[in-house]
CSV table of C-alpha atoms in Angstrom, one decimal:
chain,number,residue,atom,x,y,z
A,17,MET,CA,0.0,0.0,0.0
A,18,THR,CA,1.2,3.5,-0.8
A,19,ILE,CA,0.3,6.5,1.4
A,20,THR,CA,0.1,10.0,-0.1
A,21,MET,CA,0.4,13.2,1.9
A,22,THR,CA,1.7,16.7,1.5
A,23,ALA,CA,5.0,17.8,3.0
A,24,GLN,CA,3.1,20.1,5.3
A,25,GLU,CA,1.0,17.3,6.7
A,26,GLU,CA,4.2,15.2,7.3
A,27,GLU,CA,5.9,18.1,9.0
A,28,GLU,CA,2.9,18.7,11.3
A,29,LEU,CA,3.1,15.1,12.4
A,30,TRP,CA,6.8,15.4,13.2
A,31,ASP,CA,6.1,18.7,15.0
A,32,GLU,CA,3.5,17.1,17.3
A,33,VAL,CA,6.1,14.5,18.3
A,34,ALA,CA,8.7,17.2,18.8
A,35,GLN,CA,6.5,19.0,21.4
A,36,SER,CA,6.8,15.9,23.6
A,37,VAL,CA,10.5,15.4,23.3
A,38,VAL,CA,12.2,14.8,26.7
A,39,CYS,CA,15.8,16.0,27.2
A,40,ASP,CA,18.3,13.2,27.2
A,41,ALA,CA,21.2,13.6,29.6
A,42,MET,CA,23.4,11.7,27.3
A,43,LEU,CA,23.0,14.3,24.5
A,44,GLU,CA,25.2,17.4,24.1
A,45,PRO,CA,23.6,20.9,24.6
A,46,PHE,CA,23.8,21.4,20.8
A,47,GLU,CA,21.9,18.2,19.8
A,48,PHE,CA,18.5,16.7,20.2
A,49,THR,CA,16.5,13.8,18.9
A,50,TYR,CA,13.1,13.2,17.2
A,51,GLU,CA,11.2,10.0,17.3
A,52,MET,CA,9.4,9.3,14.1
A,53,PRO,CA,5.6,9.6,14.5
A,54,LYS,CA,4.3,6.1,15.2
A,55,GLN,CA,1.5,6.4,12.6
A,56,LEU,CA,4.2,6.9,9.9
A,57,GLY,CA,6.9,4.4,10.9
A,58,LYS,CA,9.7,3.7,13.4
A,59,GLY,CA,13.1,5.0,14.2
A,60,GLY,CA,14.0,8.7,14.4
A,61,SER,CA,16.5,11.5,13.6
A,62,ARG,CA,19.3,13.1,15.7
A,63,CYS,CA,19.8,16.8,14.9
A,64,ILE,CA,23.1,18.6,15.7
A,65,GLU,CA,24.0,22.2,15.4
A,66,VAL,CA,27.6,21.9,14.3
A,67,HIS,CA,27.8,25.6,13.5
A,68,PRO,CA,25.3,28.5,14.1
A,69,GLU,CA,24.4,28.3,10.4
A,70,ILE,CA,24.9,24.6,9.8
A,71,SER,CA,22.5,21.9,11.0
A,72,LEU,CA,23.3,18.2,10.7
A,73,ALA,CA,20.6,15.5,10.8
A,74,ILE,CA,21.5,11.9,11.3
A,75,MET,CA,18.6,9.7,10.1
A,76,ASP,CA,17.7,6.2,10.9
A,77,TYR,CA,14.0,5.4,10.4
A,78,GLN,CA,11.6,3.5,8.2
A,79,TYR,CA,8.1,4.2,7.0
A,80,HIS,CA,5.4,1.5,7.5
A,81,ASN,CA,4.4,1.9,3.9
A,82,ASP,CA,5.7,3.3,0.6
A,83,VAL,CA,5.0,7.1,0.8
A,84,ILE,CA,4.5,9.8,-1.8
A,85,ILE,CA,5.0,13.3,-0.4
A,86,GLY,CA,3.8,16.3,-2.4
A,87,CYS,CA,6.0,19.4,-2.0
A,88,THR,CA,4.7,22.8,-3.0
A,89,GLU,CA,6.8,25.6,-4.5
A,90,CYS,CA,8.8,27.2,-1.7
A,91,GLU,CA,12.1,28.7,-0.6
A,92,HIS,CA,14.7,26.1,0.1
A,93,PRO,CA,18.1,26.3,2.0
A,94,LEU,CA,21.3,24.8,0.8
A,95,GLN,CA,21.3,21.1,1.4
A,96,PHE,CA,23.8,18.2,1.1
A,97,GLY,CA,22.3,14.7,1.5
A,98,VAL,CA,23.7,11.1,1.5
A,99,LEU,CA,21.9,7.9,2.2
A,100,LEU,CA,23.7,4.7,3.1
A,101,SER,CA,20.5,2.7,2.7
A,102,GLY,CA,17.1,3.5,1.3
A,103,SER,CA,16.2,6.0,-1.4
A,104,VAL,CA,14.2,9.0,-2.4
A,105,ILE,CA,13.1,9.6,-6.0
A,106,ASP,CA,11.5,12.8,-7.3
A,107,GLU,CA,9.0,12.9,-10.2
A,108,TYR,CA,11.6,14.4,-12.5
A,109,GLY,CA,13.9,11.4,-12.2
A,110,GLY,CA,16.3,12.7,-9.5
A,111,LYS,CA,17.4,10.0,-7.0
A,112,VAL,CA,19.2,10.1,-3.6
A,113,GLY,CA,20.5,6.7,-2.5
A,114,GLU,CA,21.2,3.6,-4.5
A,115,GLY,CA,24.4,5.1,-5.9
A,116,TYR,CA,23.6,8.8,-5.8
A,117,THR,CA,23.9,11.7,-3.4
A,118,CYS,CA,22.1,15.0,-3.6
A,119,ILE,CA,23.0,18.7,-3.5
A,120,SER,CA,20.0,21.0,-3.3
A,121,GLY,CA,21.0,24.6,-3.9
A,122,SER,CA,19.3,27.4,-2.1
A,123,GLY,CA,16.6,29.2,-4.0
A,124,ILE,CA,13.0,28.3,-5.0
A,125,GLN,CA,12.1,24.7,-4.9
A,126,ARG,CA,9.8,23.7,-7.7
A,127,GLN,CA,6.5,21.8,-7.0
A,128,MET,CA,7.2,18.1,-7.1
A,129,SER,CA,6.3,14.8,-5.6
A,130,LEU,CA,8.8,12.5,-3.8
A,131,LYS,CA,8.5,8.7,-3.7
A,132,ILE,CA,10.0,7.1,-0.5
A,133,PRO,CA,10.0,3.3,-0.4
A,134,LYS,CA,9.4,1.7,3.0
A,135,THR,CA,12.9,0.4,3.2
A,136,ARG,CA,15.1,1.6,6.1
A,137,ARG,CA,16.7,5.0,5.5
A,138,VAL,CA,20.1,5.6,7.1
A,139,GLY,CA,22.1,8.7,6.2
A,140,VAL,CA,22.8,12.3,6.8
A,141,ASP,CA,21.2,15.6,5.8
A,142,ILE,CA,23.1,18.9,6.1
A,143,HIS,CA,21.1,22.2,5.9
A,144,MET,CA,22.7,25.7,5.9
A,145,SER,CA,22.3,29.2,4.6
A,146,SER,CA,24.0,29.9,1.3
A,147,ASP,CA,25.9,32.6,3.2
A,148,VAL,CA,28.0,29.8,4.7
A,149,LEU,CA,29.7,29.6,1.3
A,150,LYS,CA,31.0,33.1,1.8
A,151,THR,CA,32.3,32.1,5.2
A,152,PHE,CA,34.2,29.0,4.2
A,153,PHE,CA,34.9,29.6,0.5
A,154,PRO,CA,35.2,33.3,0.0
A,155,THR,CA,36.7,35.3,-2.9
A,156,ALA,CA,39.2,38.1,-2.1
A,157,ASP,CA,36.3,40.6,-1.6
A,158,GLY,CA,34.3,38.2,0.7
A,159,GLU,CA,31.8,37.0,-1.9
A,160,ILE,CA,30.9,33.5,-3.0
A,161,LEU,CA,33.4,31.8,-5.3
A,162,PRO,CA,32.1,32.0,-8.9
A,163,GLN,CA,32.2,28.2,-9.2
A,164,LEU,CA,29.7,27.9,-6.3
A,165,ARG,CA,27.2,30.6,-7.3
A,166,LEU,CA,25.0,28.0,-8.9
A,167,LEU,CA,24.2,26.9,-5.3
A,168,ALA,CA,22.9,30.3,-4.3
A,169,LYS,CA,20.0,31.2,-6.6
A,170,GLY,CA,18.1,33.6,-4.3
A,171,ASP,CA,14.6,34.0,-5.8
A,172,ASP,CA,15.4,31.9,-8.8
A,173,TRP,CA,14.9,28.2,-9.3
A,174,GLN,CA,17.3,26.2,-7.1
A,175,THR,CA,20.0,24.0,-8.6
A,176,LEU,CA,19.6,20.2,-8.1
A,177,ILE,CA,22.7,18.0,-8.6
A,178,TYR,CA,23.0,14.3,-8.0
A,179,PRO,CA,26.7,13.3,-7.6
A,180,GLU,CA,27.5,9.6,-7.6
A,181,THR,CA,28.2,7.9,-4.2
A,182,THR,CA,31.8,6.8,-3.7
A,183,PRO,CA,33.4,4.6,-1.1
A,184,ILE,CA,35.1,7.6,0.4
A,185,ILE,CA,31.8,9.5,0.7
A,186,GLN,CA,30.2,6.5,2.4
A,187,GLY,CA,33.2,6.3,4.8
A,188,VAL,CA,32.9,9.9,5.8
A,189,VAL,CA,29.1,9.5,6.5
A,190,GLN,CA,29.9,6.4,8.7
A,191,GLN,CA,32.4,8.5,10.6
A,192,ILE,CA,29.8,11.2,11.2
A,193,ILE,CA,27.3,8.7,12.4
A,194,ASN,CA,29.8,7.0,14.7
A,195,CYS,CA,31.5,10.1,16.0
A,196,PRO,CA,33.7,9.0,18.9
A,197,TYR,CA,34.1,12.4,20.6
A,198,HIS,CA,32.1,14.5,23.1
A,199,GLY,CA,31.6,18.1,24.0
A,200,ILE,CA,33.4,20.8,22.0
A,201,THR,CA,35.7,18.2,20.5
A,202,LYS,CA,32.7,16.5,19.0
A,203,ARG,CA,31.4,19.7,17.5
A,204,MET,CA,34.8,20.5,16.0
A,205,TYR,CA,35.1,17.0,14.6
A,206,LEU,CA,31.7,17.1,13.0
A,207,GLN,CA,32.4,20.6,11.5
A,208,ALA,CA,35.4,19.2,9.8
A,209,LYS,CA,33.6,16.1,8.6
A,210,VAL,CA,30.7,18.2,7.2
A,211,LEU,CA,33.1,20.3,5.2
A,212,GLU,CA,34.9,17.1,4.0
A,213,LEU,CA,31.6,15.6,2.8
A,214,MET,CA,30.7,18.9,1.0
A,215,THR,CA,34.1,18.9,-0.7
A,216,LEU,CA,33.7,15.3,-1.8
A,217,GLN,CA,30.3,15.9,-3.2
A,218,LEU,CA,31.3,19.1,-5.0
A,219,THR,CA,34.6,17.8,-6.4
A,220,PRO,CA,33.2,16.3,-9.7
A,221,ILE,CA,31.1,19.5,-10.3
A,222,LEU,CA,34.1,21.8,-9.7
A,223,ALA,CA,36.4,19.6,-11.7
A,224,HIS,CA,34.0,19.7,-14.7
A,225,GLN,CA,33.8,23.5,-14.5
A,226,GLU,CA,37.6,23.8,-14.5
A,227,GLY,CA,37.9,21.4,-17.4
A,228,LEU,CA,39.7,18.7,-15.4
A,229,GLN,CA,37.0,16.1,-16.2
A,230,PRO,CA,35.2,17.1,-19.3
A,231,SER,CA,32.1,15.2,-20.0
A,232,PRO,CA,32.3,12.8,-23.0
A,233,ARG,CA,31.1,14.2,-26.3
A,234,LEU,CA,27.5,13.4,-27.1
A,235,LYS,CA,26.9,11.0,-30.0
A,236,SER,CA,25.1,12.5,-33.0
A,237,GLN,CA,22.2,10.1,-32.4
A,238,THR,CA,21.9,11.2,-28.8
A,239,ILE,CA,22.0,14.9,-29.8
A,240,ALA,CA,19.2,14.3,-32.3
A,241,ARG,CA,17.1,12.6,-29.6
A,242,ILE,CA,17.6,15.4,-27.2
A,243,HIS,CA,16.5,17.9,-29.9
A,244,HIS,CA,13.4,15.7,-30.4
A,245,ALA,CA,12.7,15.9,-26.7
A,246,ARG,CA,12.8,19.7,-26.9
A,247,GLU,CA,10.4,19.6,-29.8
A,248,ILE,CA,8.0,17.5,-27.7
A,249,LEU,CA,8.1,20.0,-24.9
A,250,HIS,CA,7.3,22.8,-27.4
A,251,SER,CA,4.3,20.8,-28.6
A,252,HIS,CA,3.0,20.1,-25.1
A,253,LEU,CA,3.7,23.2,-23.0
A,254,GLU,CA,0.3,23.0,-21.3
A,255,ASN,CA,0.6,19.3,-20.4
A,256,PRO,CA,4.2,18.1,-20.8
A,257,PRO,CA,5.3,14.5,-20.1
A,258,LEU,CA,7.3,13.8,-16.9
A,259,LEU,CA,11.0,13.7,-17.4
A,260,VAL,CA,11.2,9.9,-17.3
A,261,GLU,CA,8.3,9.6,-19.8
A,262,LEU,CA,10.0,12.2,-22.1
A,263,ALA,CA,13.2,10.2,-22.0
A,264,GLN,CA,11.4,7.0,-22.8
A,265,GLN,CA,9.6,8.7,-25.8
A,266,VAL,CA,12.9,9.7,-27.4
A,267,GLY,CA,14.8,6.5,-26.5
A,268,ILE,CA,17.4,7.6,-24.0
A,269,SER,CA,17.8,7.4,-20.2
A,270,ASP,CA,16.5,10.2,-18.1
A,271,ARG,CA,20.0,10.8,-16.8
A,272,THR,CA,21.3,11.2,-20.3
A,273,LEU,CA,18.5,13.6,-21.1
A,274,ARG,CA,19.2,15.8,-18.0
A,275,ARG,CA,22.9,16.0,-18.7
A,276,GLY,CA,22.6,16.3,-22.5
A,277,PHE,CA,19.9,19.0,-22.3
A,278,GLN,CA,22.1,21.1,-19.9
A,279,GLU,CA,25.1,20.6,-22.2
A,280,LEU,CA,23.3,21.5,-25.5
A,281,PHE,CA,21.0,24.2,-24.3
A,282,GLY,CA,22.7,25.6,-21.1
A,283,THR,CA,19.6,25.0,-18.9
A,284,THR,CA,17.6,22.2,-17.3
A,285,VAL,CA,14.6,20.6,-18.9
A,286,PHE,CA,12.3,22.1,-16.2
A,287,ARG,CA,13.8,25.6,-16.4
A,288,TYR,CA,13.5,25.5,-20.2
A,289,LEU,CA,9.9,24.4,-20.0
A,290,THR,CA,9.0,27.1,-17.5
A,291,ASP,CA,10.7,29.8,-19.6
A,292,LYS,CA,8.8,28.8,-22.7
A,293,ARG,CA,5.5,28.7,-20.8
A,294,MET,CA,6.1,32.2,-19.5
A,295,GLU,CA,7.0,33.5,-23.0
A,296,TRP,CA,3.7,32.1,-24.3
A,297,ALA,CA,1.8,33.5,-21.3
A,298,GLU,CA,3.3,37.0,-21.9
A,299,GLN,CA,2.2,36.8,-25.6
A,300,LEU,CA,-1.4,35.9,-24.5
A,301,LEU,CA,-1.5,38.7,-21.9
A,302,ARG,CA,-0.2,41.2,-24.4
A,303,GLN,CA,-3.2,40.4,-26.6
A,304,GLY,CA,-5.4,41.9,-23.9
A,305,ASN,CA,-8.5,39.8,-24.7
A,306,ILE,CA,-8.0,37.1,-22.1
A,307,THR,CA,-8.1,36.8,-18.3
A,308,ILE,CA,-5.1,35.9,-16.1
A,309,ALA,CA,-6.9,32.7,-14.9
A,310,GLU,CA,-7.5,31.7,-18.6
A,311,VAL,CA,-3.8,32.3,-19.4
A,312,ALA,CA,-2.6,30.3,-16.4
A,313,HIS,CA,-4.8,27.4,-17.4
A,314,GLN,CA,-3.8,27.6,-21.0
A,315,VAL,CA,-0.1,27.4,-20.3
A,316,GLY,CA,-0.5,24.5,-17.9
A,317,TYR,CA,-0.9,25.9,-14.4
A,318,CYS,CA,-3.7,24.7,-12.1
A,319,GLU,CA,-3.1,27.4,-9.5
A,320,GLN,CA,-3.1,31.0,-10.5
A,321,GLY,CA,-0.8,31.9,-7.5
A,322,ARG,CA,1.9,29.6,-8.7
A,323,PHE,CA,1.6,31.0,-12.2
A,324,ALA,CA,1.9,34.6,-11.0
A,325,SER,CA,5.0,33.8,-8.9
A,326,ALA,CA,6.7,32.1,-11.9
A,327,PHE,CA,5.7,35.0,-14.2
A,328,LYS,CA,7.2,37.6,-11.9
A,329,ARG,CA,10.4,35.6,-11.5
A,330,ARG,CA,10.7,35.5,-15.3
A,331,PHE,CA,9.7,39.1,-16.2
A,332,GLY,CA,9.9,41.1,-12.9
A,333,ILE,CA,6.3,42.1,-13.0
A,334,MET,CA,3.0,40.4,-12.1
A,335,PRO,CA,0.7,39.1,-14.8
A,336,SER,CA,-1.9,41.8,-13.9
A,337,GLU,CA,0.7,44.5,-14.6
A,338,CYS,CA,1.4,43.0,-18.0
A,339,LEU,CA,-2.3,42.8,-18.7
A,340,SER,CA,-3.0,46.4,-17.5
A,341,SER,CA,-0.2,47.9,-19.5
A,342,LYS,CA,-1.8,46.4,-22.7
A,343,LYS,CA,-5.2,47.8,-21.7
A,344,SER,CA,-3.6,51.3,-21.0
A,345,VAL,CA,-2.3,51.3,-24.6
A,346,LEU,CA,-5.7,50.4,-26.0
A,347,ASP,CA,-7.4,53.1,-23.8
């Protein structure tokens, strides 16, 4: 059986449990534990403040059933995640666990659903403000290194990257889980290990940017299929296929589609789709003979609020302003 819930509903269940947490004398002042809500599963999570702006969660829990969690569009912090067992798969084909880790940049998280099998999940999650990048990896003038700016998108769509898991990464996560120290020494040790884990996850991305590990050249057949995928998106802006479905339609893996699309067009499939939807929406609004709700529905948005937010991020004005400017010209 599969249980479906929203991220807010799940968070409320965890919050109810958190209100009844009893302090454990064995824990440090900078850490606390959560038990998983009994109606969801068993196990729990240990949260540690390793730095005023860095939170580490050590997870070991299991849902009673397979779960699908619906996430709404929202602001998201910078996050590094590794699972030693279990997995999480998003509807666009991204996967954490089973060979892959995850880096979720800060910015606006798109609406998506997450599928979490009922297998035991063991791993770590690191949350932080993108300002931490200025603290640990600054330029000479104290700003974020250019190579890391993709992780700090502000009010733009966040960057999602799924680096492969390596034995070294798994070893560092084990060291974090089994930290042998206490007190301030424990905090110092975990700070160092968190930075080490971030470095290991970022190494292939930075190496690619610096030309140390160039991606293999795409085959001409693969390029043709990725162009075909883009044509399919153009033809179905209002109701596009999921990334996995799109990849199947053109005969390549979703991983090849994600990477190849970025390489050929300099953007993600999702961002490309959103941009084209917004360009279409602007054209409709400029015509002046249609309502905002009608435009939102026509370009594939069920919720007018989400459409308005996406439109403003793209053009810097609300749809109503675009519509009113056309009416002013006509008047």
